[in-house]
PDB file of C-alpha atoms in Angstrom:
ATOM      1  CA  MET A   5     -64.520 -80.113  32.966  1.00 48.00           C
ATOM      2  CA  PHE A   6     -61.310 -81.898  32.021  1.00 47.00           C
ATOM      3  CA  GLY A   7     -61.716 -80.422  28.561  1.00 50.00           C
ATOM      4  CA  LEU A   8     -61.993 -76.937  29.984  1.00 45.00           C
ATOM      5  CA  SER A   9     -58.884 -77.422  32.143  1.00 49.00           C
ATOM      6  CA  VAL A  10     -56.698 -78.584  29.115  1.00 45.00           C
ATOM      7  CA  ARG A  11     -58.108 -75.208  27.461  1.00 54.00           C
ATOM      8  CA  LEU A  12     -57.076 -73.372  30.202  1.00 49.00           C
ATOM      9  CA  GLY A  13     -53.759 -74.325  30.574  1.00 53.00           C
ATOM     10  CA  SER A  14     -53.234 -73.873  26.349  1.00 56.00           C
ATOM     11  CA  ILE A  15     -54.421 -70.109  27.114  1.00 51.00           C
ATOM     12  CA  LEU A  16     -51.900 -69.380  30.181  1.00 50.00           C
ATOM     13  CA  ALA A  17     -49.072 -71.150  27.821  1.00 52.00           C
ATOM     14  CA  LEU A  18     -49.460 -68.959  24.928  1.00 53.00           C
ATOM     15  CA  VAL A  19     -49.631 -65.660  27.497  1.00 48.00           C
ATOM     16  CA  VAL A  20     -46.225 -66.699  28.938  1.00 47.00           C
ATOM     17  CA  ALA A  21     -44.512 -67.151  25.465  1.00 49.00           C
ATOM     18  CA  GLY A  22     -45.747 -64.055  24.608  1.00 51.00           C
ATOM     19  CA  SER A  23     -44.249 -62.432  27.676  1.00 47.00           C
ATOM     20  CA  LEU A  24     -40.866 -64.001  26.794  1.00 43.00           C
ATOM     21  CA  LEU A  25     -41.073 -62.846  23.178  1.00 44.00           C
ATOM     22  CA  GLY A  26     -41.980 -59.289  24.470  1.00 47.00           C
ATOM     23  CA  GLY A  27     -38.787 -59.259  26.870  1.00 47.00           C
ATOM     24  CA  CYS A  28     -36.590 -60.665  24.364  1.00 45.00           C
ATOM     25  CA  SER A  29     -37.934 -57.868  21.839  1.00 45.00           C
ATOM     26  CA  THR A  30     -37.289 -55.349  24.420  1.00 44.00           C
ATOM     27  CA  LYS A  31     -33.573 -56.256  25.070  1.00 44.00           C
ATOM     28  CA  ALA A  32     -32.972 -56.297  21.666  1.00 43.00           C
ATOM     29  CA  LEU A  33     -34.230 -52.945  20.832  1.00 42.00           C
ATOM     30  CA  ASN A  34     -32.356 -51.628  23.824  1.00 44.00           C
ATOM     31  CA  ARG A  35     -28.828 -52.813  22.663  1.00 44.00           C
ATOM     32  CA  ALA A  36     -29.334 -51.593  19.032  1.00 41.00           C
ATOM     33  CA  PRO A  37     -26.280 -49.334  18.413  1.00 44.00           C
ATOM     34  CA  VAL A  38     -26.632 -45.776  17.848  1.00 39.00           C
ATOM     35  CA  GLU A  39     -24.410 -43.971  15.784  1.00 37.00           C
ATOM     36  CA  ASP A  40     -23.833 -40.131  16.276  1.00 36.00           C
ATOM     37  CA  ARG A  41     -23.196 -38.610  12.799  1.00 35.00           C
ATOM     38  CA  GLY A  42     -23.466 -34.691  14.453  1.00 35.00           C
ATOM     39  CA  ILE A  43     -20.427 -32.173  14.203  1.00 35.00           C
ATOM     40  CA  GLY A  44     -17.526 -33.387  16.466  1.00 39.00           C
ATOM     41  CA  SER A  45     -18.120 -37.078  16.389  1.00 40.00           C
ATOM     42  CA  GLY A  46     -15.341 -37.576  14.033  1.00 43.00           C
ATOM     43  CA  LYS A  47     -17.453 -38.602  11.218  1.00 43.00           C
ATOM     44  CA  ALA A  48     -19.142 -36.951   8.245  1.00 43.00           C
ATOM     45  CA  GLY A  49     -22.096 -34.803   9.076  1.00 43.00           C
ATOM     46  CA  PRO A  50     -25.152 -34.467   6.985  1.00 41.00           C
ATOM     47  CA  ALA A  51     -25.124 -32.130   4.125  1.00 39.00           C
ATOM     48  CA  VAL A  52     -27.150 -29.298   5.782  1.00 43.00           C
ATOM     49  CA  ALA A  53     -24.561 -29.130   8.732  1.00 42.00           C
ATOM     50  CA  ASP A  54     -22.226 -28.018   5.732  1.00 49.00           C
ATOM     51  CA  ALA A  55     -24.704 -25.704   4.337  1.00 50.00           C
ATOM     52  CA  ALA A  56     -25.097 -24.045   7.432  1.00 55.00           C
ATOM     53  CA  THR A  57     -21.298 -23.515   8.360  1.00 49.00           C
ATOM     54  CA  PRO A  58     -20.390 -19.888   7.620  1.00 54.00           C
ATOM     55  CA  VAL A  59     -18.240 -19.005   4.703  1.00 52.00           C
ATOM     56  CA  VAL A  60     -15.811 -16.092   5.414  1.00 55.00           C
ATOM     57  CA  GLN A  61     -14.821 -14.128   2.124  1.00 66.00           C
ATOM     58  CA  GLN A  62     -11.301 -12.715   2.360  1.00 73.00           C
ATOM     59  CA  LEU A  63     -10.812  -9.326   0.711  1.00 75.00           C
ATOM     60  CA  PRO A  64      -8.241  -8.635  -1.968  1.00 73.00           C
ATOM     61  CA  GLY A  65      -5.012  -8.439  -0.770  1.00 77.00           C
ATOM     62  CA  PHE A  66      -5.341 -10.182   2.440  1.00 80.00           C
ATOM     63  CA  GLU A  67      -2.485 -12.293   2.214  1.00 86.00           C
ATOM     64  CA  ASN A  68      -0.028  -9.107   2.202  1.00 86.00           C
ATOM     65  CA  ALA A  69      -1.496  -7.437   5.185  1.00 88.00           C
ATOM     66  CA  GLY A  70       1.354  -6.075   7.430  1.00 86.00           C
ATOM     67  CA  LYS A  71       3.836  -6.237   4.811  1.00 91.00           C
ATOM     68  CA  PRO A  72       6.068  -3.341   3.793  1.00 91.00           C
ATOM     69  CA  GLY A  73       4.646  -1.495   0.737  1.00 92.00           C
ATOM     70  CA  TYR A  74       0.950  -2.338   1.452  1.00 95.00           C
ATOM     71  CA  TYR A  75      -1.511  -0.475   3.331  1.00 95.00           C
ATOM     72  CA  THR A  76      -4.822  -1.917   4.736  1.00 95.00           C
ATOM     73  CA  VAL A  77      -7.761   0.282   4.260  1.00 94.00           C
ATOM     74  CA  LYS A  78      -9.408   1.768   7.466  1.00 94.00           C
ATOM     75  CA  PRO A  79     -12.774   3.494   7.991  1.00 94.00           C
ATOM     76  CA  GLY A  80     -12.975   6.732   6.191  1.00 91.00           C
ATOM     77  CA  ASP A  81     -10.309   5.997   3.803  1.00 92.00           C
ATOM     78  CA  THR A  82     -10.767   7.433   0.287  1.00 92.00           C
ATOM     79  CA  LEU A  83      -8.101   6.447  -2.297  1.00 92.00           C
ATOM     80  CA  ILE A  84      -7.149   9.954  -2.993  1.00 93.00           C
ATOM     81  CA  ARG A  85      -6.071  10.599   0.750  1.00 93.00           C
ATOM     82  CA  ILE A  86      -4.278   7.190   0.930  1.00 94.00           C
ATOM     83  CA  GLY A  87      -2.158   8.558  -1.679  1.00 93.00           C
ATOM     84  CA  LEU A  88      -1.910  11.895  -0.386  1.00 93.00           C
ATOM     85  CA  GLU A  89      -0.501  10.073   2.854  1.00 93.00           C
ATOM     86  CA  GLN A  90       1.496   7.417   1.081  1.00 93.00           C
ATOM     87  CA  GLY A  91       3.458   9.961  -1.287  1.00 92.00           C
ATOM     88  CA  GLN A  92       1.765   8.490  -4.327  1.00 93.00           C
ATOM     89  CA  ALA A  93      -0.684   9.324  -6.802  1.00 92.00           C
ATOM     90  CA  ALA A  94      -3.968   7.495  -6.288  1.00 93.00           C
ATOM     91  CA  LYS A  95      -3.984   6.184 -10.236  1.00 92.00           C
ATOM     92  CA  ASP A  96      -1.158   4.635  -9.417  1.00 93.00           C
ATOM     93  CA  ILE A  97      -2.347   2.765  -6.688  1.00 94.00           C
ATOM     94  CA  ALA A  98      -5.265   1.835  -8.125  1.00 94.00           C
ATOM     95  CA  ARG A  99      -2.948   0.207 -11.054  1.00 93.00           C
ATOM     96  CA  TRP A 100      -0.484  -1.208  -8.741  1.00 93.00           C
ATOM     97  CA  SER A 101      -3.436  -2.962  -6.912  1.00 92.00           C
ATOM     98  CA  ASN A 102      -5.537  -4.271 -10.117  1.00 91.00           C
ATOM     99  CA  LEU A 103      -8.462  -2.224  -8.426  1.00 91.00           C
ATOM    100  CA  GLU A 104     -11.329  -2.688 -11.206  1.00 87.00           C
ATOM    101  CA  ASN A 105     -13.294   0.066  -9.594  1.00 88.00           C
ATOM    102  CA  PRO A 106     -10.755   2.777  -8.210  1.00 84.00           C
ATOM    103  CA  ASN A 107     -13.939   4.591  -6.610  1.00 85.00           C
ATOM    104  CA  ARG A 108     -14.651   1.585  -4.588  1.00 89.00           C
ATOM    105  CA  ILE A 109     -12.430   0.404  -2.010  1.00 92.00           C
ATOM    106  CA  GLU A 110     -13.257  -1.451   1.202  1.00 92.00           C
ATOM    107  CA  ILE A 111     -12.507  -1.547   4.963  1.00 93.00           C
ATOM    108  CA  GLY A 112     -10.219  -3.971   5.436  1.00 92.00           C
ATOM    109  CA  GLN A 113      -9.146  -4.235   1.604  1.00 93.00           C
ATOM    110  CA  VAL A 114      -4.929  -4.207   1.383  1.00 94.00           C
ATOM    111  CA  LEU A 115      -3.385  -2.046  -1.189  1.00 95.00           C
ATOM    112  CA  ARG A 116       0.010  -1.996  -2.920  1.00 94.00           C
ATOM    113  CA  VAL A 117       1.196   1.570  -2.082  1.00 92.00           C
ATOM    114  CA  VAL A 118       4.541   1.212  -3.560  1.00 92.00           C
ATOM    115  CA  PRO A 119       5.658   0.317  -7.215  1.00 90.00           C
ATOM    116  CA  PRO A 120       5.991  -3.229  -7.375  1.00 86.00           C
ATOM    117  CA  ALA A 121       9.730  -2.810  -8.285  1.00 79.00           C
ATOM    118  CA  ALA A 122      10.533  -1.570  -5.177  1.00 67.00           C
ATOM    119  CA  ILE A 123       8.798  -4.692  -3.309  1.00 61.00           C
ATOM    120  CA  ASN A 124      10.139  -7.669  -5.864  1.00 55.00           C
ATOM    121  CA  GLY A 125      13.438  -6.258  -6.476  1.00 50.00           C
ATOM    122  CA  VAL A 126      16.407  -4.448  -5.586  1.00 43.00           C
ATOM    123  CA  VAL A 127      17.850  -1.901  -7.967  1.00 41.00           C
ATOM    124  CA  ALA A 128      21.801  -2.656  -7.797  1.00 36.00           C
ATOM    125  CA  LYS A 129      23.885   0.038  -7.301  1.00 39.00           C
ATOM    126  CA  PRO A 130      27.255   0.419  -9.702  1.00 36.00           C
ATOM    127  CA  VAL A 131      30.177  -0.746  -7.472  1.00 35.00           C
ATOM    128  CA  THR A 132      32.894   1.943  -6.622  1.00 35.00           C
ATOM    129  CA  SER A 133      35.313   0.157  -4.328  1.00 36.00           C
ATOM    130  CA  ALA A 134      38.833  -0.129  -5.178  1.00 38.00           C
ATOM    131  CA  SER A 135      38.245  -4.288  -5.240  1.00 37.00           C
ATOM    132  CA  ALA A 136      36.292  -3.325  -8.499  1.00 38.00           C
ATOM    133  CA  THR A 137      39.508  -1.785 -10.064  1.00 38.00           C
ATOM    134  CA  PRO A 138      41.400  -3.775 -12.643  1.00 40.00           C
ATOM    135  CA  VAL A 139      44.664  -4.462 -11.537  1.00 39.00           C
ATOM    136  CA  ALA A 140      47.483  -4.706 -14.417  1.00 42.00           C
ATOM    137  CA  SER A 141      49.685  -8.006 -14.289  1.00 42.00           C
ATOM    138  CA  ALA A 142      52.934  -9.221 -16.073  1.00 43.00           C
ATOM    139  CA  PRO A 143      52.449 -11.906 -18.626  1.00 47.00           C
ATOM    140  CA  ALA A 144      53.944 -15.331 -17.613  1.00 46.00           C
ATOM    141  CA  PRO A 145      57.080 -15.981 -19.111  1.00 44.00           C
ATOM    142  CA  ALA A 146      57.209 -18.334 -22.604  1.00 46.00           C
ATOM    143  CA  ALA A 147      58.329 -21.626 -21.974  1.00 44.00           C
ATOM    144  CA  SER A 148      61.733 -22.393 -23.613  1.00 43.00           C
ATOM    145  CA  ALA A 149      63.158 -25.155 -25.525  1.00 42.00           C
ATOM    146  CA  ASP A 150      66.699 -24.929 -24.226  1.00 46.00           C
ATOM    147  CA  LYS A 151      66.777 -26.911 -21.243  1.00 43.00           C
ATOM    148  CA  HIS A 152      69.674 -24.728 -19.544  1.00 44.00           C
ATOM    149  CA  ALA A 153      67.543 -21.418 -20.162  1.00 42.00           C
ATOM    150  CA  SER A 154      65.908 -21.966 -16.578  1.00 44.00           C
ATOM    151  CA  SER A 155      69.120 -21.732 -15.044  1.00 43.00           C
ATOM    152  CA  ALA A 156      70.148 -18.485 -16.632  1.00 43.00           C
ATOM    153  CA  PRO A 157      69.651 -14.993 -14.415  1.00 45.00           C
ATOM    154  CA  THR A 158      66.367 -13.095 -15.331  1.00 44.00           C
ATOM    155  CA  ALA A 159      65.738  -9.737 -14.827  1.00 43.00           C
ATOM    156  CA  ALA A 160      62.859  -8.665 -12.484  1.00 44.00           C
ATOM    157  CA  THR A 161      59.677 -10.309 -13.304  1.00 46.00           C
ATOM    158  CA  SER A 162      57.273  -7.509 -13.249  1.00 48.00           C
ATOM    159  CA  ALA A 163      57.330  -3.844 -12.013  1.00 49.00           C
ATOM    160  CA  PRO A 164      55.254  -3.008  -9.078  1.00 52.00           C
ATOM    161  CA  ALA A 165      51.616  -2.969 -10.110  1.00 54.00           C
ATOM    162  CA  VAL A 166      50.227   0.751 -10.241  1.00 53.00           C
ATOM    163  CA  PRO A 167      46.441   0.652  -9.575  1.00 54.00           C
ATOM    164  CA  MET A 168      44.308   2.216 -11.953  1.00 53.00           C
ATOM    165  CA  PRO A 169      42.322   5.402 -10.715  1.00 52.00           C
ATOM    166  CA  ALA A 170      38.787   4.294  -9.830  1.00 53.00           C
ATOM    167  CA  PRO A 171      36.273   5.991 -12.225  1.00 50.00           C
ATOM    168  CA  SER A 172      34.543   8.974 -10.890  1.00 50.00           C
ATOM    169  CA  ALA A 173      30.891   8.238  -9.876  1.00 48.00           C
ATOM    170  CA  PRO A 174      28.498  10.076 -12.185  1.00 48.00           C
ATOM    171  CA  ALA A 175      26.859  12.982 -10.413  1.00 50.00           C
ATOM    172  CA  THR A 176      23.686  12.248  -8.768  1.00 51.00           C
ATOM    173  CA  THR A 177      21.087  15.085  -7.549  1.00 62.00           C
ATOM    174  CA  SER A 178      19.573  14.203  -4.376  1.00 79.00           C
ATOM    175  CA  GLU A 179      15.714  14.436  -4.426  1.00 83.00           C
ATOM    176  CA  ASP A 180      15.977  16.790  -1.627  1.00 87.00           C
ATOM    177  CA  ASP A 181      17.615  19.289  -3.658  1.00 88.00           C
ATOM    178  CA  ILE A 182      14.386  21.069  -5.231  1.00 95.00           C
ATOM    179  CA  ALA A 183      14.680  24.571  -5.514  1.00 94.00           C
ATOM    180  CA  TRP A 184      11.140  25.611  -4.379  1.00 97.00           C
ATOM    181  CA  ILE A 185       9.417  28.936  -4.681  1.00 98.00           C
ATOM    182  CA  TRP A 186       6.322  30.345  -2.790  1.00 98.00           C
ATOM    183  CA  PRO A 187       2.791  29.112  -4.490  1.00 98.00           C
ATOM    184  CA  THR A 188       1.546  32.924  -4.417  1.00 97.00           C
ATOM    185  CA  ASN A 189       2.041  36.151  -2.854  1.00 95.00           C
ATOM    186  CA  GLY A 190      -0.064  36.581   0.013  1.00 95.00           C
ATOM    187  CA  THR A 191       0.437  36.634   3.894  1.00 96.00           C
ATOM    188  CA  VAL A 192       0.541  33.662   5.756  1.00 97.00           C
ATOM    189  CA  LEU A 193      -2.637  33.401   7.961  1.00 97.00           C
ATOM    190  CA  ALA A 194      -1.744  30.081   9.692  1.00 96.00           C
ATOM    191  CA  GLY A 195       1.715  28.147  10.155  1.00 96.00           C
ATOM    192  CA  PHE A 196       2.449  24.645  10.221  1.00 97.00           C
ATOM    193  CA  ASP A 197       1.072  22.202  12.797  1.00 94.00           C
ATOM    194  CA  GLU A 198       1.164  18.377  12.752  1.00 88.00           C
ATOM    195  CA  VAL A 199      -2.027  17.679  14.095  1.00 88.00           C
ATOM    196  CA  LYS A 200      -4.385  21.116  13.432  1.00 91.00           C
ATOM    197  CA  ASN A 201      -2.908  22.270  10.356  1.00 95.00           C
ATOM    198  CA  LYS A 202      -0.830  20.427   8.101  1.00 96.00           C
ATOM    199  CA  GLY A 203       0.522  23.048   5.678  1.00 97.00           C
ATOM    200  CA  LEU A 204       0.586  27.098   5.658  1.00 98.00           C
ATOM    201  CA  ASP A 205      -2.451  28.945   4.955  1.00 98.00           C
ATOM    202  CA  ILE A 206      -2.104  31.632   2.418  1.00 98.00           C
ATOM    203  CA  GLY A 207      -4.250  34.951   2.372  1.00 97.00           C
ATOM    204  CA  GLY A 208      -5.032  36.426  -0.985  1.00 97.00           C
ATOM    205  CA  ALA A 209      -8.128  37.871  -3.054  1.00 97.00           C
ATOM    206  CA  ALA A 210     -10.439  35.678  -5.101  1.00 97.00           C
ATOM    207  CA  GLY A 211      -8.699  35.107  -8.402  1.00 97.00           C
ATOM    208  CA  ASP A 212      -5.200  35.475  -7.361  1.00 98.00           C
ATOM    209  CA  PRO A 213      -2.754  33.072  -9.250  1.00 98.00           C
ATOM    210  CA  VAL A 214      -1.468  29.932  -7.501  1.00 98.00           C
ATOM    211  CA  LEU A 215       1.695  29.052  -9.077  1.00 98.00           C
ATOM    212  CA  ALA A 216       3.470  25.335  -9.035  1.00 98.00           C
ATOM    213  CA  ALA A 217       6.324  25.468  -6.357  1.00 98.00           C
ATOM    214  CA  ALA A 218       8.489  23.201  -8.144  1.00 98.00           C
ATOM    215  CA  ASP A 219       8.507  21.327 -11.512  1.00 97.00           C
ATOM    216  CA  GLY A 220       6.104  18.249 -11.245  1.00 97.00           C
ATOM    217  CA  ARG A 221       3.726  15.858 -12.620  1.00 97.00           C
ATOM    218  CA  VAL A 222      -0.280  16.619 -11.949  1.00 97.00           C
ATOM    219  CA  VAL A 223      -1.415  13.399 -10.283  1.00 96.00           C
ATOM    220  CA  TYR A 224      -5.039  14.643  -8.947  1.00 96.00           C
ATOM    221  CA  VAL A 225      -7.217  17.400 -10.015  1.00 97.00           C
ATOM    222  CA  GLY A 226     -10.735  17.582  -8.453  1.00 96.00           C
ATOM    223  CA  ALA A 227     -12.997  18.070  -5.143  1.00 95.00           C
ATOM    224  CA  GLY A 228     -13.163  14.301  -3.774  1.00 91.00           C
ATOM    225  CA  LEU A 229     -11.031  14.891  -0.579  1.00 93.00           C
ATOM    226  CA  ARG A 230     -13.228  16.487   2.150  1.00 92.00           C
ATOM    227  CA  GLY A 231     -11.775  19.888   3.887  1.00 94.00           C
ATOM    228  CA  TYR A 232      -9.860  20.684   0.790  1.00 97.00           C
ATOM    229  CA  GLY A 233     -12.215  22.051  -1.624  1.00 97.00           C
ATOM    230  CA  ASN A 234     -11.014  22.255  -5.166  1.00 98.00           C
ATOM    231  CA  LEU A 235      -7.551  20.581  -4.931  1.00 98.00           C
ATOM    232  CA  ILE A 236      -4.529  20.108  -6.968  1.00 98.00           C
ATOM    233  CA  ILE A 237      -1.650  17.495  -5.793  1.00 98.00           C
ATOM    234  CA  LEU A 238       1.725  17.512  -7.683  1.00 98.00           C
ATOM    235  CA  LYS A 239       4.396  14.770  -7.495  1.00 97.00           C
ATOM    236  CA  HIS A 240       7.792  16.318  -8.012  1.00 97.00           C
ATOM    237  CA  ASN A 241       9.822  13.099  -7.648  1.00 96.00           C
ATOM    238  CA  ASN A 242       9.516   9.796  -5.634  1.00 93.00           C
ATOM    239  CA  THR A 243      10.077  11.706  -2.276  1.00 95.00           C
ATOM    240  CA  TYR A 244       7.783  14.993  -2.566  1.00 97.00           C
ATOM    241  CA  LEU A 245       4.194  15.898  -3.071  1.00 97.00           C
ATOM    242  CA  THR A 246       2.556  19.075  -2.874  1.00 98.00           C
ATOM    243  CA  ALA A 247      -0.979  20.104  -2.643  1.00 98.00           C
ATOM    244  CA  TYR A 248      -2.985  23.375  -3.249  1.00 98.00           C
ATOM    245  CA  ALA A 249      -6.466  23.257  -1.927  1.00 98.00           C
ATOM    246  CA  HIS A 250      -9.702  25.846  -1.861  1.00 98.00           C
ATOM    247  CA  ASN A 251      -9.122  26.875  -5.269  1.00 98.00           C
ATOM    248  CA  GLN A 252     -11.662  28.762  -7.383  1.00 98.00           C
ATOM    249  CA  THR A 253     -10.522  27.742 -10.562  1.00 97.00           C
ATOM    250  CA  LEU A 254      -8.343  24.513 -11.628  1.00 98.00           C
ATOM    251  CA  LEU A 255      -6.304  25.420 -14.801  1.00 98.00           C
ATOM    252  CA  ILE A 256      -4.471  21.949 -15.444  1.00 97.00           C
ATOM    253  CA  LYS A 257      -5.325  18.218 -15.970  1.00 96.00           C
ATOM    254  CA  GLU A 258      -4.245  15.246 -14.521  1.00 95.00           C
ATOM    255  CA  ASP A 259      -0.913  13.521 -16.003  1.00 94.00           C
ATOM    256  CA  GLN A 260      -0.059  16.844 -17.123  1.00 97.00           C
ATOM    257  CA  SER A 261       3.734  18.112 -16.565  1.00 97.00           C
ATOM    258  CA  VAL A 262       3.861  21.520 -15.166  1.00 98.00           C
ATOM    259  CA  ARG A 263       7.191  23.791 -14.761  1.00 98.00           C
ATOM    260  CA  LYS A 264       8.339  25.641 -11.556  1.00 98.00           C
ATOM    261  CA  GLY A 265       6.167  29.090 -11.150  1.00 98.00           C
ATOM    262  CA  GLN A 266       3.518  27.815 -13.957  1.00 98.00           C
ATOM    263  CA  LYS A 267       0.317  29.239 -13.159  1.00 98.00           C
ATOM    264  CA  ILE A 268      -2.129  26.096 -12.091  1.00 98.00           C
ATOM    265  CA  ALA A 269      -4.995  27.758 -10.444  1.00 98.00           C
ATOM    266  CA  GLU A 270      -6.715  30.674  -9.023  1.00 98.00           C
ATOM    267  CA  MET A 271      -6.992  31.420  -5.359  1.00 98.00           C
ATOM    268  CA  GLY A 272     -10.849  30.816  -4.056  1.00 98.00           C
ATOM    269  CA  SER A 273     -12.771  29.787  -0.709  1.00 97.00           C
ATOM    270  CA  SER A 274     -13.964  26.188  -1.737  1.00 97.00           C
ATOM    271  CA  ASP A 275     -14.604  24.187   1.376  1.00 96.00           C
ATOM    272  CA  ALA A 276     -13.034  27.125   3.249  1.00 97.00           C
ATOM    273  CA  ASP A 277     -14.365  29.976   5.478  1.00 95.00           C
ATOM    274  CA  ARG A 278     -12.664  32.698   3.482  1.00 97.00           C
ATOM    275  CA  VAL A 279     -10.410  32.754   0.702  1.00 98.00           C
ATOM    276  CA  LYS A 280      -7.140  31.182   0.841  1.00 98.00           C
ATOM    277  CA  LEU A 281      -4.614  29.217  -0.370  1.00 98.00           C
ATOM    278  CA  HIS A 282      -3.891  25.923   1.947  1.00 98.00           C
ATOM    279  CA  PHE A 283      -0.534  24.726   0.696  1.00 98.00           C
ATOM    280  CA  GLU A 284       1.149  21.458   1.865  1.00 98.00           C
ATOM    281  CA  VAL A 285       4.613  19.603   1.590  1.00 98.00           C
ATOM    282  CA  ARG A 286       4.534  16.119   1.755  1.00 97.00           C
ATOM    283  CA  ARG A 287       7.884  14.400   2.164  1.00 96.00           C
ATOM    284  CA  GLN A 288       7.114  10.432   1.505  1.00 94.00           C
ATOM    285  CA  GLY A 289       3.660  11.112   2.401  1.00 94.00           C
ATOM    286  CA  LYS A 290       4.236  12.761   5.824  1.00 96.00           C
ATOM    287  CA  PRO A 291       3.447  16.498   6.153  1.00 97.00           C
ATOM    288  CA  VAL A 292       6.322  18.549   6.726  1.00 97.00           C
ATOM    289  CA  ASP A 293       6.255  22.577   7.360  1.00 97.00           C
ATOM    290  CA  PRO A 294       6.703  24.270   4.098  1.00 97.00           C
ATOM    291  CA  ALA A 295       8.189  27.409   5.637  1.00 96.00           C
ATOM    292  CA  LYS A 296      11.448  24.975   5.874  1.00 96.00           C
ATOM    293  CA  TYR A 297      11.547  24.642   2.390  1.00 97.00           C
ATOM    294  CA  LEU A 298      10.443  27.665   0.730  1.00 97.00           C
ATOM    295  CA  PRO A 299      12.920  30.895   0.531  1.00 96.00           C
ATOM    296  CA  ALA A 300      12.797  33.578   2.912  1.00 92.00           C
ATOM    297  CA  ARG A 301      10.939  36.391   1.919  1.00 86.00           C
TER     298      ARG A 301
END
């Protein structure tokens, strides 16, 4: 009986000891520190979080968006239309913008639409003001070995300076001084309207000659601009372009120089409801009324 009591007491002691150890273990687990490595904890997150972060790819030229001399591509734009509206050749814009494929541009892409020199440097003009005119001056009197020479009366040290006439500035021709001619001998079907009709529509018969309205360089030949059909664009100087649309036959090539009155196309009805020539004058890319530039007839 005594032995059974001792054995029972040992078992109870073991149970109590186990309970104490379990309690200590529970407290130790509750106090274990938890380290948050998620985004926003101030510590580096796991590699998988970085991989899930979207990467925004910037389009070419994004750093120039909004700057003078640059243009951001909008929905529906083509390089030809941009060139026409900016008063530049599409090929020039492609070259200035370092386009690998001129036939592919993306919405939001930024293009250079003026020559690099017009952005990076300023062309200095010759100074013609009076301040640049040289003024004659009398030579300083030579020093004399005679110490009494300085006290001797002298004549007037110099005559009044006569300003030299300023050189005449070389005659310059304004880029507005273009002697335009009518591009064809038809009746005006529709006049200029800044919204509805950006030029003149001139009637005629299929095959009638279409003439260059002034000397220029061919910057576009083709049918890549919707609504214009077979189109020719001439660049006359840094200010003016002319466009000749809806032609039946195109008789010139890009980069070719043409003279005023040269036959460049034959009238037609491509992408039009009737035979006609749609003729535009663009001043720095903006359409202007051709009737204000063409001679009266």
